[in-house]
CSV table of C-alpha atoms in Angstrom, one decimal:
chain,number,residue,atom,x,y,z
E,1,MET,CA,104.3,87.1,105.1
E,2,ASP,CA,102.5,90.4,104.1
E,3,LEU,CA,103.3,92.1,107.0
E,4,LEU,CA,106.4,91.1,107.7
E,5,GLU,CA,107.1,92.5,104.5
E,6,LEU,CA,105.9,95.4,105.0
E,7,PHE,CA,108.1,96.0,108.5
E,8,HIS,CA,111.2,95.0,106.6
E,9,ASN,CA,111.0,97.4,104.0
E,10,ASN,CA,109.7,99.9,106.1
E,11,PRO,CA,111.3,99.8,109.7
E,12,GLY,CA,110.5,103.1,110.7
E,13,LEU,CA,106.8,102.3,110.9
E,14,SER,CA,105.4,102.3,114.1
E,15,ASP,CA,101.7,102.3,114.2
E,16,THR,CA,98.5,101.1,115.6
E,17,THR,CA,97.2,97.7,115.0
E,18,GLU,CA,94.5,99.2,113.1
E,19,GLY,CA,96.8,101.7,111.3
E,20,VAL,CA,99.5,98.7,110.4
E,21,ALA,CA,96.4,96.5,108.9
E,22,ARG,CA,95.2,99.5,107.0
E,23,ARG,CA,98.8,99.4,105.0
E,24,ILE,CA,98.4,96.1,104.0
E,25,GLY,CA,94.6,96.2,103.4
E,26,ARG,CA,93.2,94.3,105.7
E,27,THR,CA,91.6,95.0,109.4
E,28,ALA,CA,92.8,94.5,112.7
E,29,SER,CA,90.9,91.4,113.6
E,30,GLU,CA,92.3,90.1,110.0
E,31,ILE,CA,96.5,90.7,111.3
E,32,GLU,CA,95.8,89.8,115.2
E,33,ALA,CA,97.1,86.3,115.0
E,34,ASP,CA,100.0,86.9,112.8
E,35,VAL,CA,101.3,90.0,114.5
E,36,LYS,CA,100.7,87.3,117.6
E,37,ASP,CA,103.0,84.7,115.8
E,38,LEU,CA,105.3,87.6,115.2
E,39,VAL,CA,105.6,88.8,118.4
E,40,ASP,CA,106.4,85.4,119.8
E,41,LEU,CA,109.0,85.4,117.1
E,42,ASP,CA,110.3,88.7,118.4
E,43,LEU,CA,110.4,90.1,115.4
E,44,LEU,CA,107.9,92.6,116.5
E,45,VAL,CA,107.4,94.7,119.6
E,46,LYS,CA,103.8,95.3,121.2
E,47,GLY,CA,103.3,98.0,123.5
E,48,ARG,CA,100.9,100.0,124.8
E,49,PHE,CA,100.6,103.6,124.5
E,50,GLY,CA,97.8,105.5,126.5
E,51,LYS,CA,94.5,103.9,125.3
E,52,LEU,CA,96.5,102.3,122.0
E,53,ASP,CA,98.1,99.0,121.2
E,54,VAL,CA,101.6,100.1,119.0
E,55,VAL,CA,103.4,97.7,117.1
E,56,SER,CA,106.7,98.5,115.7
E,57,PHE,CA,109.6,96.2,114.4
E,58,ASN,CA,112.5,95.0,116.0
E,59,THR,CA,115.6,96.2,113.8
E,60,ASN,CA,117.9,94.2,115.6
E,61,LYS,CA,116.6,90.9,115.7
E,62,ASP,CA,115.8,91.6,112.0
E,63,LYS,CA,119.4,92.6,111.3
E,64,ARG,CA,120.4,89.4,113.8
E,65,ILE,CA,118.1,86.8,111.5
E,66,GLN,CA,119.3,87.9,108.5
E,67,GLU,CA,123.3,87.6,109.3
E,68,THR,CA,122.6,83.9,110.7
E,69,ILE,CA,121.2,83.6,107.1
E,70,SER,CA,123.8,84.9,105.1
E,71,ASN,CA,126.4,83.5,107.2
E,72,GLN,CA,124.9,79.5,106.7
E,73,ILE,CA,125.0,80.0,103.2
E,74,LYS,CA,128.6,81.4,103.0
E,75,ARG,CA,129.6,78.6,105.2
E,76,ARG,CA,127.9,76.3,102.7
E,77,ALA,CA,129.3,77.5,99.9
E,78,ASP,CA,133.1,77.2,101.6
J,1,MET,CA,117.8,140.2,115.6
J,2,VAL,CA,115.5,137.2,115.6
J,3,ASP,CA,117.0,133.8,114.6
J,4,ARG,CA,115.9,132.0,111.8
J,5,VAL,CA,115.8,128.7,110.4
J,6,ARG,CA,116.9,128.6,107.0
J,7,THR,CA,115.6,126.3,104.1
J,8,GLY,CA,118.5,126.1,102.1
J,9,VAL,CA,116.2,127.4,99.2
J,10,THR,CA,117.8,130.4,98.8
J,11,GLN,CA,115.5,132.3,96.6
J,12,LEU,CA,112.6,131.4,99.4
J,13,ASP,CA,114.4,132.5,102.2
J,14,GLU,CA,115.2,135.7,100.4
J,15,MET,CA,111.3,135.9,100.2
J,16,LEU,CA,111.0,134.8,104.2
J,17,ARG,CA,114.0,138.0,105.0
J,18,GLY,CA,116.2,135.0,105.7
J,19,GLY,CA,114.5,132.0,106.6
J,20,PHE,CA,111.7,131.0,108.9
J,21,ILE,CA,111.9,132.7,112.3
J,22,SER,CA,112.8,129.9,115.0
J,23,GLY,CA,110.7,127.7,117.0
J,24,ASP,CA,107.9,128.9,114.7
J,25,ALA,CA,105.0,126.6,113.1
J,26,VAL,CA,104.9,126.6,109.4
J,27,LEU,CA,102.1,125.6,107.2
J,28,VAL,CA,102.9,124.5,103.9
J,29,ALA,CA,99.4,124.5,102.1
J,30,GLY,CA,98.8,123.0,98.4
J,31,GLY,CA,96.8,120.7,96.6
J,32,THR,CA,97.8,117.1,95.4
J,33,GLY,CA,101.3,117.3,93.3
J,34,THR,CA,102.3,120.7,94.1
J,35,GLY,CA,105.5,119.6,96.0
J,36,LYS,CA,104.4,120.1,99.5
J,37,THR,CA,106.4,116.9,100.9
J,38,THR,CA,109.2,117.7,98.4
J,39,LEU,CA,109.9,120.5,100.5
J,40,GLY,CA,109.6,119.2,104.0
J,41,LEU,CA,112.1,116.8,103.1
J,42,GLN,CA,114.4,119.4,101.5
J,43,TYR,CA,114.2,121.6,104.6
J,44,LEU,CA,115.0,118.5,106.6
J,45,VAL,CA,118.0,117.5,104.5
J,46,ASN,CA,119.5,120.6,104.0
J,47,GLY,CA,118.9,121.1,108.0
J,48,ALA,CA,120.7,118.1,108.4
J,49,THR,CA,123.9,118.5,105.9
J,50,GLN,CA,124.3,122.4,105.8
J,51,PHE,CA,123.1,123.8,108.8
J,52,GLY,CA,123.8,121.1,111.5
J,53,GLU,CA,120.5,120.8,112.2
J,54,ASN,CA,118.6,117.4,113.0
J,55,GLY,CA,115.2,116.7,112.0
J,56,ILE,CA,112.1,114.1,112.4
J,57,PHE,CA,109.9,113.3,109.2
J,58,VAL,CA,106.4,111.9,110.6
J,59,SER,CA,104.7,110.3,107.8
J,60,PHE,CA,101.3,109.4,108.4
J,61,GLU,CA,99.6,108.4,104.8
J,62,GLN,CA,103.5,107.6,102.6
J,63,MET,CA,105.7,104.6,103.2
J,64,PRO,CA,109.1,104.9,104.5
J,65,ASN,CA,110.3,102.8,101.7
J,66,GLN,CA,108.1,105.4,99.3
J,67,ILE,CA,109.9,108.6,100.9
J,68,TYR,CA,113.2,106.8,100.7
J,69,ARG,CA,112.9,106.3,96.8
J,70,ASP,CA,111.6,109.2,96.3
J,71,ALA,CA,114.4,111.5,98.3
J,72,LYS,CA,116.7,109.4,96.2
J,73,ASN,CA,115.4,110.6,93.1
J,74,PHE,CA,116.2,114.4,94.3
J,75,GLY,CA,119.8,112.8,95.7
J,76,TRP,CA,118.8,112.8,99.1
J,77,ASP,CA,120.0,109.7,101.0
J,78,LEU,CA,117.9,109.7,103.8
J,79,LYS,CA,119.3,106.0,105.1
J,80,ARG,CA,122.5,107.7,105.6
J,81,LEU,CA,121.2,110.5,107.5
J,82,GLU,CA,119.1,107.8,109.9
J,83,GLN,CA,122.7,105.9,110.2
J,84,GLU,CA,124.6,109.0,111.5
J,85,ASN,CA,121.6,109.6,113.6
J,86,LYS,CA,120.8,113.0,111.6
J,87,LEU,CA,117.3,112.3,110.6
J,88,ARG,CA,114.4,109.7,111.6
J,89,LEU,CA,111.7,109.1,109.5
J,90,ILE,CA,108.4,108.0,111.5
J,91,CYS,CA,105.4,106.4,109.8
J,92,THR,CA,102.9,106.4,112.3
J,93,SER,CA,99.0,107.4,112.2
J,94,PRO,CA,97.9,110.6,113.7
J,95,GLU,CA,95.8,109.4,116.6
J,96,LEU,CA,99.0,107.9,118.1
J,97,LEU,CA,100.3,112.0,117.8
J,98,ARG,CA,97.1,113.0,119.7
J,99,GLU,CA,97.3,110.1,122.6
J,100,THR,CA,99.5,110.4,125.6
J,101,HIS,CA,100.8,108.1,127.8
J,102,GLY,CA,100.6,109.3,131.0
J,103,THR,CA,102.6,112.5,130.8
J,104,LYS,CA,104.6,111.3,128.0
J,105,HIS,CA,103.8,112.3,124.3
J,106,PHE,CA,104.8,109.6,121.6
J,107,LEU,CA,107.9,111.6,120.0
J,108,ASP,CA,109.1,112.3,123.4
J,109,GLU,CA,111.8,109.2,122.7
J,110,PRO,CA,113.2,109.6,119.2
J,111,ILE,CA,113.3,113.7,120.0
J,112,ARG,CA,115.0,112.2,122.8
J,113,GLN,CA,117.1,110.1,120.9
J,114,VAL,CA,117.7,112.8,117.6
J,115,LYS,CA,117.9,115.9,119.5
J,116,PRO,CA,116.0,117.7,116.4
J,117,ARG,CA,115.9,121.5,116.1
J,118,ARG,CA,113.4,121.0,112.9
J,119,ILE,CA,110.7,118.4,112.5
J,120,VAL,CA,107.7,118.1,109.1
J,121,ILE,CA,104.1,116.7,109.6
J,122,ASP,CA,103.0,114.9,106.5
J,123,SER,CA,100.2,116.1,106.5
J,124,LEU,CA,98.5,117.7,109.5
J,125,SER,CA,95.6,117.8,107.4
J,126,ASN,CA,95.3,114.0,108.3
J,127,LEU,CA,94.1,114.6,111.9
J,128,SER,CA,90.8,115.1,110.3
J,129,MET,CA,90.3,111.7,108.9
J,130,TYR,CA,90.5,111.1,113.2
J,131,ILE,CA,88.3,113.6,114.3
J,132,GLU,CA,85.7,115.9,114.0
J,133,GLU,CA,86.6,118.9,111.6
J,134,LYS,CA,85.9,121.6,114.8
J,135,GLU,CA,88.4,119.4,116.8
J,136,VAL,CA,91.0,119.8,114.0
J,137,ARG,CA,92.0,123.6,114.9
J,138,LYS,CA,92.3,122.3,118.8
J,139,GLU,CA,94.5,119.7,117.8
J,140,ALA,CA,96.4,121.1,115.7
J,141,TYR,CA,97.3,124.0,118.2
J,142,ARG,CA,98.6,121.5,120.5
J,143,LEU,CA,100.4,119.1,118.4
J,144,LEU,CA,102.3,122.6,117.0
J,145,ASN,CA,102.7,124.1,120.6
J,146,TYR,CA,104.4,120.8,121.9
J,147,PHE,CA,107.2,121.6,119.5
J,148,LYS,CA,107.5,125.2,120.7
J,149,THR,CA,107.7,124.0,124.0
J,150,LYS,CA,110.7,121.3,122.8
J,151,GLN,CA,112.2,124.6,120.7
J,152,ILE,CA,111.6,122.8,117.4
J,153,SER,CA,110.6,124.6,114.4
J,154,SER,CA,107.9,123.0,112.6
J,155,LEU,CA,106.6,122.7,108.8
J,156,SER,CA,103.4,121.2,108.7
J,157,THR,CA,101.9,119.8,105.1
J,158,TRP,CA,98.5,120.5,104.7
J,159,GLU,CA,96.0,119.4,101.7
J,160,ALA,CA,94.3,122.3,100.3
J,161,PRO,CA,91.9,121.8,97.7
J,162,GLU,CA,93.1,123.4,94.3
J,163,THR,CA,89.7,125.3,93.8
J,164,ILE,CA,90.8,127.5,97.0
J,165,GLY,CA,91.4,131.2,97.5
J,166,GLN,CA,93.7,133.0,99.4
J,167,SER,CA,90.9,134.3,101.3
J,168,LEU,CA,89.6,130.8,102.0
J,169,LEU,CA,92.8,129.3,102.6
J,170,THR,CA,93.2,132.0,105.9
J,171,ASP,CA,89.8,130.3,107.3
J,172,VAL,CA,90.5,126.9,107.2
J,173,GLY,CA,92.1,124.2,109.0
J,174,PRO,CA,95.3,125.7,111.6
J,175,SER,CA,96.1,128.3,109.7
J,176,ARG,CA,95.4,130.7,112.2
J,177,VAL,CA,97.5,128.9,114.6
J,178,ALA,CA,100.0,128.5,112.5
J,179,ASP,CA,102.9,131.5,112.4
J,180,CYS,CA,104.4,131.0,108.7
J,181,ILE,CA,101.7,130.2,106.0
J,182,ILE,CA,103.2,129.0,101.6
J,183,LEU,CA,100.7,128.8,99.7
J,184,MET,CA,101.7,126.4,96.5
J,185,ARG,CA,99.5,126.1,93.7
J,186,LEU,CA,98.9,124.8,90.0
J,187,VAL,CA,98.2,127.6,87.9
J,188,GLU,CA,96.9,127.4,84.0
J,189,ILE,CA,99.0,129.7,81.6
J,190,ASP,CA,98.8,129.1,77.7
J,191,SER,CA,97.2,125.5,78.2
J,192,THR,CA,100.4,124.9,80.4
J,193,MET,CA,100.4,124.0,83.9
J,194,ARG,CA,102.9,125.9,86.0
J,195,LYS,CA,103.6,126.2,89.9
J,196,ALA,CA,103.0,129.1,91.8
J,197,LEU,CA,104.1,129.8,95.4
J,198,VAL,CA,103.7,132.7,98.0
J,199,VAL,CA,104.0,133.5,101.6
J,200,LEU,CA,100.7,134.5,103.0
J,201,LYS,CA,101.7,134.9,106.3
J,202,LEU,CA,105.3,135.3,108.5
J,203,ARG,CA,104.2,136.8,111.8
J,204,GLY,CA,106.8,139.2,113.4
J,205,SER,CA,108.7,140.0,110.2
J,206,ASP,CA,108.4,141.5,106.9
J,207,HIS,CA,108.3,138.8,103.9
J,208,ASP,CA,108.3,139.0,99.8
J,209,LYS,CA,104.6,139.4,99.2
J,210,ALA,CA,105.1,138.3,95.3
J,211,LEU,CA,103.8,135.2,93.5
J,212,ARG,CA,106.8,133.3,92.1
J,213,GLU,CA,107.0,130.6,90.2
J,214,TYR,CA,108.5,127.1,91.7
J,215,ASN,CA,109.5,124.4,89.7
J,216,ILE,CA,110.4,120.8,91.1
J,217,THR,CA,114.1,120.1,89.8
J,218,SER,CA,116.2,117.3,89.9
J,219,GLN,CA,117.9,118.8,93.2
J,220,GLY,CA,114.6,119.6,94.2
J,221,ILE,CA,112.7,123.1,94.6
J,222,THR,CA,114.1,125.9,93.1
J,223,VAL,CA,111.8,129.1,93.3
J,224,ALA,CA,112.0,131.5,90.5
J,225,GLN,CA,111.3,135.0,89.7
J,226,PRO,CA,107.9,136.7,90.5
J,227,PHE,CA,105.2,136.2,87.8
J,228,THR,CA,104.5,139.3,85.3
J,229,GLY,CA,101.7,140.4,83.2
J,230,PHE,CA,99.5,138.3,84.6
J,231,GLU,CA,96.7,138.9,87.5
J,232,SER,CA,94.3,136.6,89.6
J,233,ILE,CA,97.4,133.9,89.8
J,234,ILE,CA,95.9,132.9,93.2
J,235,THR,CA,92.8,131.6,91.6
J,236,GLY,CA,94.9,129.0,89.4
J,237,VAL,CA,92.9,130.6,86.2
J,238,PRO,CA,95.2,133.7,86.0
J,239,ARG,CA,94.1,136.6,83.5
J,240,ARG,CA,96.8,138.6,81.1
J,241,VAL,CA,97.2,142.3,82.3
J,242,GLN,CA,95.9,144.2,79.4
J,243,LEU,CA,98.3,147.4,79.3
J,244,PRO,CA,96.8,150.5,78.9
J,245,ARG,CA,96.6,151.5,75.5
J,246,SER,CA,98.9,154.6,74.2
J,247,PHE,CA,97.4,157.7,72.3
């Protein structure tokens, strides 16, 4: 949840796994499983740049999810 | 006639005789709380809104939401500028800027997308978190030259201890590879902390040599008149100039 909140609030964040972990006071190994889950959900994109792993946010996917949620709430209210 | 890049801070542009020189690497050095990041943001916002020059802000420490919030306090809507593709805020680690992927640089893609004329690195001193002190100058040189080859005017902030004096500053970090150095520092005058700014170096151009007071206002940084009646301002603890007694 911390990870999702971090990227949702900071879509311009694109960092190494270690760099991302540091920003929420954790270590790379501690967030590895969460990163994998969010990558599987297509919310995070993990790529390779040179020798380093880079994790960034899939803003389009985030936008689509938010739209879906907002539409569902709207439909229920109608 | 050299092409100038105006900061949009009128008095600072006057000190620089029109602005930074286009394509130059500018170093803004100063201690914590002196307004280096604010000046960097102002340089980019003015570039995008007044001079039609897009920009990229690279932050190593501060998170984007913090930067958006702080900028809003100065009336700068960074999110809107990003939506208009005039600005890009990138939050990353210095090690990614040192890395190459084949022949690609980490900033190649955002540079292709935004087509910036200006870039701010906040802060270049974060490089020393990842590499040995002796390597900092070399890495800074490489990074600043990367921007030069892309014809982007860079402004990098540099965290300089408040105890540092002018003579020491010119010998640390990437100061030798910078074309222009601006020093911002806090000074104590009559038990009040005030702020002083000086252009230490502007390669290939005349510039104002005076130490001027500056303020961080609700519109950003404004530069005022030179300090008068004091000496040794650069040390942070100025002395009143003793006027000669008249007989």
